[in-house]
Amino acid sequence: MSTQAVPMVKAEGVHKSFGHAHILKGIDLEVAQGEVFCLVGPSGSGKSTFLRCINHLEKISAGRLWVDGHLVGYRQKGDKLYELKEREVAAQRRDIGMVFQRFNLFPHMTALENVMEAPVQVKGETRAVARERALKLLDRVGLGERTGHYPAQLSGGQQQRVAIARALAMEPKLMLFDEPTSALDPELVGEVLDVMRDLAEDGMTMIVVTHEMGFAREVGDSLVFMDDGVVVESGHPREVLTNPQHERTKAFLSKVL
Ligand code: ADP
Ligand code: MG
């Protein structure tokens, strides 16, 4: 990793509370440009909350968070922070694609229309341009033959691949995956992981919350194990997975490996 490159994501002492519930308790981490960063940990440890903070779906309670060198949600002038205006927040969010456990496709739109929607509505792209790109993306995720299908006519794995294409249609510089295969029947997991692997090979920066340790081992550049709102340990996936240092990591891995 070049020390000169601005990290794609940098968290410094990030805290998040919901009322009295202290969920993120000082997260420090860096995701380099082009890195596949796997975030693992038990349910309730704060993984989704952390992704949601990156993507402006939640506001952090303390600390600093940067995406591609820009403070998330704020502008800094001297020592002071000023909240970004709605329009500026929207501009930051446009650069981040997110894929959830549930595919959240628009049920009344075809696969093609789902992928075209945001570029047309949010970026004001012409339908012709958006359509061209959507067709390419659907082809890339292996759904070139199903562009006219509605979500209900597609399998879970196919729907999730449409969801990935839809996120890519905004040409994000960062992709967040929150347990993208957890809701899928086991036989459909591979086709989604294959698409993610392809994306990784293409150089996309990705933060992937997953229990798929095979994927983390083969595709991940780094792995962070999080528990109870703190980073317990981190390192190269193969190292952490084969030689975990902390009891909590060992206990977790013994359940998912
Ligand atoms: P993970 O993704 O690791 O399973 P989450 O980030 O979803 O964990 O949740 C961490 C904790 O934060 C959980 O105890 C959850 O109940 C709590 N939490 C998440 N979102 C909210 C919210 N909007 N209000 C209150 N508590 C929340
Ligand atoms: Mg979660």
PDB file of C-alpha atoms in Angstrom, residues 9-15 26-29 50 53-54 60-67 70-72 74-82:
ATOM      1  CA  VAL A   9     -12.188   5.127   4.164  1.00  0.00           C
ATOM      2  CA  LYS A  10     -10.620   6.274   7.377  1.00  0.00           C
ATOM      3  CA  ALA A  11     -12.238   6.052  10.800  1.00  0.00           C
ATOM      4  CA  GLU A  12     -10.720   7.693  13.832  1.00  0.00           C
ATOM      5  CA  GLY A  13     -12.278   7.084  17.222  1.00  0.00           C
ATOM      6  CA  VAL A  14     -15.743   6.606  15.765  1.00  0.00           C
ATOM      7  CA  HIS A  15     -18.493   6.277  18.346  1.00  0.00           C
ATOM      8  CA  GLY A  26     -14.100   3.993  19.203  1.00  0.00           C
ATOM      9  CA  ILE A  27     -13.507   2.416  15.807  1.00  0.00           C
ATOM     10  CA  ASP A  28     -10.154   3.124  14.146  1.00  0.00           C
ATOM     11  CA  LEU A  29      -9.499   1.674  10.743  1.00  0.00           C
ATOM     12  CA  PHE A  50     -20.682   1.200  10.962  1.00  0.00           C
ATOM     13  CA  CYS A  53     -22.434   5.700   9.232  1.00  0.00           C
ATOM     14  CA  ILE A  54     -20.199   5.603   6.153  1.00  0.00           C
ATOM     15  CA  ILE A  60     -21.677   9.279  14.248  1.00  0.00           C
ATOM     16  CA  SER A  61     -21.766  10.507  17.855  1.00  0.00           C
ATOM     17  CA  ALA A  62     -18.032  11.206  18.157  1.00  0.00           C
ATOM     18  CA  GLY A  63     -14.819  10.787  16.210  1.00  0.00           C
ATOM     19  CA  ARG A  64     -14.061  11.395  12.562  1.00  0.00           C
ATOM     20  CA  LEU A  65     -14.915   9.516   9.446  1.00  0.00           C
ATOM     21  CA  TRP A  66     -13.551  10.246   5.984  1.00  0.00           C
ATOM     22  CA  VAL A  67     -14.412   8.826   2.587  1.00  0.00           C
ATOM     23  CA  HIS A  70     -13.623  14.019   2.597  1.00  0.00           C
ATOM     24  CA  LEU A  71     -15.163  14.217   6.061  1.00  0.00           C
ATOM     25  CA  VAL A  72     -18.476  12.401   6.034  1.00  0.00           C
ATOM     26  CA  TYR A  74     -19.111  17.823   7.541  1.00  0.00           C
ATOM     27  CA  ARG A  75     -16.859  20.484   6.168  1.00  0.00           C
ATOM     28  CA  GLN A  76     -13.873  21.542   8.218  1.00  0.00           C
ATOM     29  CA  LYS A  77     -12.796  25.192   8.409  1.00  0.00           C
ATOM     30  CA  GLY A  78      -9.916  25.756  10.755  1.00  0.00           C
ATOM     31  CA  ASP A  79     -10.848  23.900  13.935  1.00  0.00           C
ATOM     32  CA  LYS A  80     -14.574  24.097  13.299  1.00  0.00           C
ATOM     33  CA  LEU A  81     -16.882  21.605  11.674  1.00  0.00           C
ATOM     34  CA  TYR A  82     -19.897  22.666   9.699  1.00  0.00           C
TER      35      TYR A  82
END
